[in-house]
Coordinates of C-alpha atoms in Angstrom, one line a residue:
M25 CA 39.2 82.7 -33.9
R26 CA 40.4 79.6 -35.6
L27 CA 38.7 79.1 -39.1
I28 CA 39.1 75.8 -41.1
N29 CA 39.1 76.0 -45.0
G30 CA 37.0 79.4 -44.7
R31 CA 34.0 77.4 -43.5
Y32 CA 34.2 76.0 -39.9
E33 CA 34.7 78.3 -37.0
L34 CA 36.3 76.8 -34.1
R35 CA 34.5 78.3 -31.2
G36 CA 35.6 76.4 -27.9
L37 CA 37.5 73.3 -27.0
V38 CA 35.2 70.3 -26.0
G39 CA 37.6 67.8 -25.4
K40 CA 41.4 66.5 -26.0
G41 CA 42.8 63.2 -26.2
G42 CA 46.1 61.7 -27.1
M43 CA 45.4 61.8 -30.7
A44 CA 43.0 64.5 -31.3
E45 CA 41.1 67.6 -30.3
V46 CA 37.3 68.1 -30.4
W47 CA 36.0 71.5 -31.0
D48 CA 32.5 73.0 -30.8
A49 CA 32.4 74.7 -34.3
W50 CA 30.0 76.9 -36.6
D51 CA 29.6 75.7 -40.1
R52 CA 29.2 79.1 -42.0
Q53 CA 27.9 77.3 -45.3
L54 CA 24.8 75.4 -43.7
R55 CA 24.6 77.7 -40.6
R56 CA 24.5 75.2 -38.1
Q57 CA 26.2 73.9 -34.9
V58 CA 28.9 71.0 -35.7
A59 CA 31.7 69.2 -33.8
V60 CA 35.1 69.2 -35.4
K61 CA 37.8 66.4 -34.7
V62 CA 41.2 67.9 -35.3
L63 CA 44.4 65.7 -35.3
D64 CA 46.6 66.7 -32.6
A65 CA 49.7 65.7 -34.6
G66 CA 52.3 67.4 -32.5
S67 CA 51.7 65.3 -29.5
L68 CA 52.1 62.1 -31.6
A69 CA 55.3 63.3 -33.4
V70 CA 57.9 61.8 -31.1
R71 CA 58.9 59.4 -34.1
A72 CA 58.0 59.8 -37.7
Q73 CA 56.4 56.6 -37.8
D74 CA 54.0 57.8 -35.0
E75 CA 52.6 60.5 -37.2
Q76 CA 52.2 58.3 -40.1
V77 CA 50.0 56.0 -38.0
A78 CA 48.0 58.8 -37.0
W79 CA 47.4 60.1 -40.2
Q80 CA 46.6 56.6 -41.5
R81 CA 44.1 56.3 -38.6
F82 CA 42.5 59.4 -39.5
E83 CA 42.1 58.5 -43.4
R84 CA 40.4 55.1 -42.2
E85 CA 38.1 56.9 -39.6
A86 CA 36.9 59.3 -42.5
R87 CA 36.1 56.2 -44.6
I88 CA 34.8 54.1 -42.2
A89 CA 32.4 56.9 -40.6
A90 CA 31.3 57.8 -44.2
Q91 CA 29.5 54.1 -44.3
M92 CA 27.6 54.8 -41.0
N93 CA 24.1 56.1 -41.5
C94 CA 22.3 55.1 -38.5
S95 CA 20.2 57.2 -35.7
N96 CA 22.3 55.4 -33.1
I97 CA 25.7 56.4 -34.4
V98 CA 27.1 59.9 -34.1
M99 CA 27.0 61.2 -38.3
L100 CA 29.8 62.5 -40.3
H101 CA 28.9 65.2 -42.2
D102 CA 32.4 66.3 -43.9
S103 CA 36.2 65.4 -43.7
G104 CA 39.3 67.1 -45.3
V105 CA 42.7 68.5 -44.5
F106 CA 43.6 72.2 -43.6
D107 CA 46.9 74.3 -43.3
E108 CA 47.6 76.1 -40.4
N109 CA 51.1 77.7 -39.5
G110 CA 52.9 75.5 -42.0
C111 CA 51.4 72.2 -40.8
R112 CA 48.6 70.0 -42.6
S113 CA 46.1 68.6 -40.2
P114 CA 43.2 66.3 -41.1
F115 CA 39.9 67.0 -39.8
L116 CA 36.4 65.3 -39.2
V117 CA 33.3 67.4 -39.2
M118 CA 30.5 65.5 -37.2
E119 CA 26.9 66.3 -35.6
F120 CA 27.3 67.9 -32.5
I121 CA 25.2 66.2 -29.6
H122 CA 23.5 68.5 -27.2
G123 CA 24.0 66.3 -23.9
E124 CA 26.4 64.1 -22.4
N125 CA 28.1 61.0 -22.2
L126 CA 26.8 57.7 -20.2
R127 CA 29.4 58.2 -17.6
Q128 CA 28.3 61.9 -16.9
Y129 CA 24.7 60.9 -17.2
L130 CA 24.7 58.2 -14.4
R131 CA 26.4 60.6 -11.9
A132 CA 22.8 62.1 -11.3
R133 CA 20.9 60.0 -8.8
E134 CA 17.7 60.8 -10.7
N135 CA 19.2 59.1 -13.9
Q136 CA 19.7 55.9 -12.4
G137 CA 16.3 54.2 -12.8
L138 CA 16.4 51.3 -14.8
P139 CA 14.0 52.4 -17.6
G140 CA 16.0 55.1 -18.6
I141 CA 19.3 53.1 -18.3
A142 CA 17.6 50.4 -20.4
R143 CA 16.8 52.5 -23.2
I144 CA 20.2 54.1 -23.4
L145 CA 22.0 50.6 -23.6
T146 CA 19.8 49.1 -26.2
D147 CA 20.1 52.4 -28.3
A148 CA 23.7 52.1 -28.1
L149 CA 23.6 48.5 -28.8
S150 CA 21.6 49.1 -32.0
G151 CA 24.4 51.3 -33.1
L152 CA 26.9 48.4 -32.7
V153 CA 24.9 46.0 -34.3
Y154 CA 24.7 48.4 -37.3
A155 CA 28.5 49.1 -37.3
H156 CA 29.0 45.2 -37.4
S157 CA 26.5 44.7 -40.2
K158 CA 29.0 47.1 -42.1
Q159 CA 32.0 45.0 -41.2
V160 CA 33.2 47.4 -39.0
V161 CA 34.6 47.0 -35.2
H162 CA 34.5 49.6 -32.9
R163 CA 37.3 48.8 -30.4
D164 CA 37.0 51.4 -28.0
I165 CA 33.4 50.8 -26.5
K166 CA 33.4 52.7 -23.0
P167 CA 30.8 55.1 -21.2
E168 CA 32.5 58.0 -22.7
N169 CA 31.8 57.0 -26.0
I170 CA 27.9 56.3 -25.7
M171 CA 26.4 60.0 -26.1
I172 CA 23.0 60.7 -24.6
C173 CA 21.2 63.6 -26.6
R174 CA 18.2 65.8 -25.2
D175 CA 15.4 63.8 -26.3
G176 CA 17.1 60.5 -24.6
T177 CA 18.4 58.9 -27.9
A178 CA 21.8 57.3 -27.4
K179 CA 24.5 57.2 -29.8
L180 CA 27.6 55.2 -30.2
A181 CA 30.5 57.8 -31.0
D182 CA 34.2 57.9 -31.9
F183 CA 35.1 55.2 -34.2
G184 CA 38.7 56.9 -34.4
I185 CA 40.3 53.3 -33.8
A186 CA 37.6 51.3 -35.4
I187 CA 38.9 48.7 -37.8
E188 CA 37.0 47.0 -40.9
M189 CA 36.6 43.2 -40.2
R190 CA 38.7 41.6 -43.2
A191 CA 40.6 38.3 -43.1
N192 CA 43.7 40.4 -43.9
M193 CA 43.3 43.5 -42.3
Q194 CA 46.1 45.9 -41.9
R195 CA 47.3 46.7 -38.5
L196 CA 47.8 50.3 -37.8
T197 CA 49.3 50.2 -33.9
R198 CA 52.8 49.9 -33.1
A199 CA 54.1 46.4 -31.9
H200 CA 52.9 45.6 -28.4
Q201 CA 50.9 48.9 -28.1
V202 CA 47.3 48.5 -26.7
V203 CA 44.7 50.6 -28.4
G204 CA 41.5 51.4 -26.6
T205 CA 40.6 51.4 -22.6
Q206 CA 42.0 48.4 -21.0
N207 CA 39.3 48.3 -18.1
Y208 CA 36.8 47.6 -21.3
S209 CA 39.1 45.4 -23.5
A210 CA 38.4 41.7 -24.0
P211 CA 41.1 39.2 -22.6
E212 CA 42.1 38.1 -26.0
Y213 CA 43.0 41.8 -27.0
L214 CA 45.0 42.3 -23.9
E215 CA 46.9 39.1 -24.0
Q216 CA 47.3 38.4 -27.6
G217 CA 46.6 41.5 -29.3
R218 CA 43.6 40.0 -31.4
F219 CA 40.4 41.8 -31.6
T220 CA 37.3 40.8 -33.5
H221 CA 33.6 41.7 -33.4
L222 CA 33.4 39.4 -30.3
S223 CA 35.8 41.6 -28.5
D224 CA 33.2 44.5 -29.1
V225 CA 30.3 42.3 -27.3
Y226 CA 32.6 41.7 -24.4
S227 CA 33.4 45.5 -24.0
F228 CA 29.5 46.3 -24.3
A229 CA 28.7 43.7 -21.6
V230 CA 31.2 45.4 -19.5
V231 CA 29.6 48.8 -19.8
C232 CA 26.1 47.2 -19.5
T233 CA 27.3 45.7 -16.1
E234 CA 28.6 48.9 -14.6
A235 CA 25.5 50.9 -15.7
L236 CA 23.1 48.2 -14.3
E237 CA 24.9 48.5 -10.8
A238 CA 23.5 51.7 -10.9
A239 CA 20.1 50.7 -10.8
F240 CA 20.5 47.5 -8.7
A241 CA 23.1 46.7 -6.0
P242 CA 26.0 44.6 -7.3
D243 CA 24.7 41.5 -5.4
N244 CA 20.9 42.1 -6.6
L245 CA 21.0 42.1 -10.4
P246 CA 18.4 39.8 -11.6
Q247 CA 19.3 36.3 -12.3
R248 CA 18.1 36.4 -15.9
L249 CA 20.4 39.6 -16.7
K250 CA 23.3 38.2 -14.8
S251 CA 23.2 35.0 -16.7
I252 CA 23.1 37.0 -20.2
L253 CA 25.9 39.2 -19.1
D254 CA 28.0 36.5 -17.7
Q255 CA 27.7 34.6 -21.0
A256 CA 28.5 37.9 -22.9
L257 CA 31.7 38.3 -20.7
S258 CA 33.2 34.8 -21.0
P259 CA 36.9 34.7 -21.2
D260 CA 36.6 32.4 -24.1
P261 CA 35.1 34.2 -27.3
A262 CA 33.6 30.9 -28.4
L263 CA 31.4 30.9 -25.5
R264 CA 30.1 34.4 -25.8
F265 CA 27.1 35.2 -27.9
Q266 CA 28.2 35.0 -31.4
S267 CA 27.4 38.5 -32.7
A268 CA 26.1 41.7 -31.4
A269 CA 22.5 40.9 -32.7
E270 CA 22.4 37.7 -30.7
F271 CA 23.6 39.5 -27.7
Q272 CA 20.9 42.2 -28.6
H273 CA 18.2 40.1 -28.9
Y274 CA 18.5 38.2 -25.3
F275 CA 19.7 41.5 -23.4
R276 CA 17.1 43.7 -24.9
D277 CA 14.2 41.3 -24.1
A278 CA 15.6 40.6 -20.4
V279 CA 16.2 44.3 -19.6
H280 CA 13.0 45.4 -20.8
A281 CA 11.0 42.8 -18.8
E282 CA 12.7 44.1 -15.7
S283 CA 11.9 47.5 -16.6
R284 CA 8.2 46.6 -16.8
E285 CA 8.2 44.7 -13.6
V286 CA 9.9 48.0 -12.0
T287 CA 7.4 50.3 -13.4
R288 CA 4.5 48.0 -12.4
K289 CA 5.9 48.0 -8.8
I290 CA 6.1 51.7 -8.8
Q291 CA 2.6 52.2 -10.1
A292 CA 0.8 49.4 -8.2
P293 CA -1.8 50.6 -5.5
R294 CA -0.8 51.0 -2.1
P295 CA -2.5 48.2 0.2
E296 CA -5.2 49.4 2.4
P297 CA -4.4 49.8 6.1
A298 CA -4.6 46.6 8.0
T299 CA -7.8 46.5 10.3
V300 CA -8.4 44.2 13.3
P301 CA -11.4 42.0 12.6
V302 CA -14.2 42.5 15.2
R303 CA -15.7 39.1 16.4
A304 CA -19.5 39.3 16.2
Q305 CA -21.4 38.4 19.3
T306 CA -23.5 35.4 19.5
S307 CA -26.4 34.3 21.6
V308 CA -25.6 31.8 24.2
L309 CA -28.7 29.9 23.9
T310 CA -29.2 30.0 20.0
G311 CA -25.5 30.3 18.7
Q312 CA -27.2 33.0 16.4
P313 CA -26.0 36.7 16.4
P314 CA -28.5 38.8 18.5
R315 CA -31.2 40.7 16.5
P316 CA -30.9 44.5 16.3
P317 CA -33.3 46.3 18.6
A318 CA -36.7 47.2 17.0
A319 CA -36.7 50.9 15.6
P320 CA -38.8 53.0 17.6
S321 CA -42.5 53.5 16.2
G322 CA -42.5 57.4 16.5
V323 CA -45.6 56.9 19.1
D324 CA -44.9 57.7 22.9
L325 CA -47.0 55.2 24.8
P326 CA -47.9 56.0 28.4
S327 CA -45.7 54.4 30.9
T328 CA -48.2 54.5 33.9
G329 CA -51.9 53.3 34.4
L330 CA -53.5 50.2 33.3
W331 CA -51.6 50.2 29.8
G332 CA -48.2 50.9 31.2
I333 CA -48.2 48.6 34.1
F334 CA -50.2 45.7 32.6
I335 CA -51.0 45.8 28.9
H336 CA -47.8 47.1 27.4
P337 CA -45.3 44.5 29.3
A338 CA -48.0 41.8 28.3
L339 CA -47.8 42.8 24.6
A340 CA -43.9 43.0 24.5
Y341 CA -43.4 39.8 26.1
R342 CA -45.5 38.2 23.7
Q343 CA -43.6 39.7 20.9
R344 CA -40.5 38.5 22.3
V345 CA -41.8 35.0 22.6
L346 CA -43.0 35.1 18.9
E347 CA -39.8 36.4 17.8
G348 CA -37.9 33.6 19.4
L349 CA -40.1 30.9 17.8
T350 CA -40.1 29.6 14.1
R351 CA -43.3 28.7 12.2
N352 CA -42.4 24.8 12.4
D353 CA -41.8 24.9 16.4
V354 CA -44.8 23.3 18.2
R355 CA -44.9 26.2 20.8
Y356 CA -45.4 28.6 18.0
I357 CA -48.4 26.2 16.5
G358 CA -49.8 26.0 20.0
G359 CA -49.7 29.7 20.5
V360 CA -51.6 30.2 17.2
L361 CA -54.3 27.5 18.0
L362 CA -54.5 29.1 21.6
G363 CA -54.9 32.3 20.3
A364 CA -57.6 31.5 17.8
A365 CA -59.7 29.8 20.4
A366 CA -59.3 32.7 22.7
A367 CA -60.5 34.9 19.8
G368 CA -63.3 32.5 19.3
I369 CA -64.5 32.6 22.8
T370 CA -64.2 35.9 23.1
L371 CA -66.1 36.6 19.9
G372 CA -68.9 34.3 21.3
W373 CA -69.0 35.9 24.4
L374 CA -69.6 39.1 22.7
V375 CA -72.4 37.7 20.6
F376 CA -74.2 36.1 23.6
V377 CA -74.1 39.6 25.2
L378 CA -75.3 41.2 22.4
L379 CA -78.3 38.9 21.8
A380 CA -79.2 39.1 25.5
W381 CA -79.2 42.6 25.3
V382 CA -81.5 42.4 22.4
I383 CA -84.1 39.8 24.2
V384 CA -84.0 42.2 27.4
S385 CA -84.8 45.2 25.1
L386 CA -87.8 43.5 23.4
A387 CA -89.2 42.2 26.6
H388 CA -89.0 45.5 28.0
H389 CA -91.1 47.1 25.2
L390 CA -93.7 44.5 25.5

């Protein structure tokens, strides 16, 4: 077991680069898990000046990282130098991220949805905006340097080759040496060795483009997002957004709007199955829908005899005739008058028969 300054136990190697090793470690004093970055001086000591450059970078990284106090930047806890096997090596102690970097995260298909990617990118962009507010340029923005915690928070990591934005900044690289990842480096850096905060904007836009292509096919990127990324990726720094904060403003609004649209489409109720409309039947004579059949009365009427043969059919015919008429119809009015006359005649005939019967009865008694 390796022990640094009697405090940090190095338990397992997490990663190794050209300049340093990152270890999973245990802080005995505060009893917590940490990440320890140790300079791999031997791998750079091809020439004495290489080792000196590495030491200067580490000293600067410790100074720069100490300025960072942002929830979207990996936090520095401690720094120092330790002796091991007659060699003095500097180290940095940082918070240990329980999670994975953006490249690892996007390998899982379930992580390729736009809402999750949008949250990660805007988190990391907030870290970059904060760094620029402290006059610090990152210089190595790439998916491997965006860490995603278990709670979904994204943090910008590895300010190991960051520089402070000063007019007379000291260059701590050898002549003609490109520091950083070329696939994400801005044209002015690759061609002229010149790096500014606008170069960080370019690098971050490259990362955004790659990440969003996991949610959209390359040719299906929404036009609003594509226009914003195209501006941030302009080869001419003067045509880009002039700060990370300006890029953040437009990018965040556009990507969140697209996320809401995607969520709305997912949550929208499915349409009802299509039905074939049924054309209503109409009467050839009146052009009106046919009347529904009359509900049965519940009384079984005889179908034979005088009622079934004469009276019931006559009443049914009368009912059908009346239902086919309206009150303003002349036939309806005539039918009403004729019915009233028939009723009057019948009533008069009954009165006449009754009077005749009374007279005959009286005469018989006399």
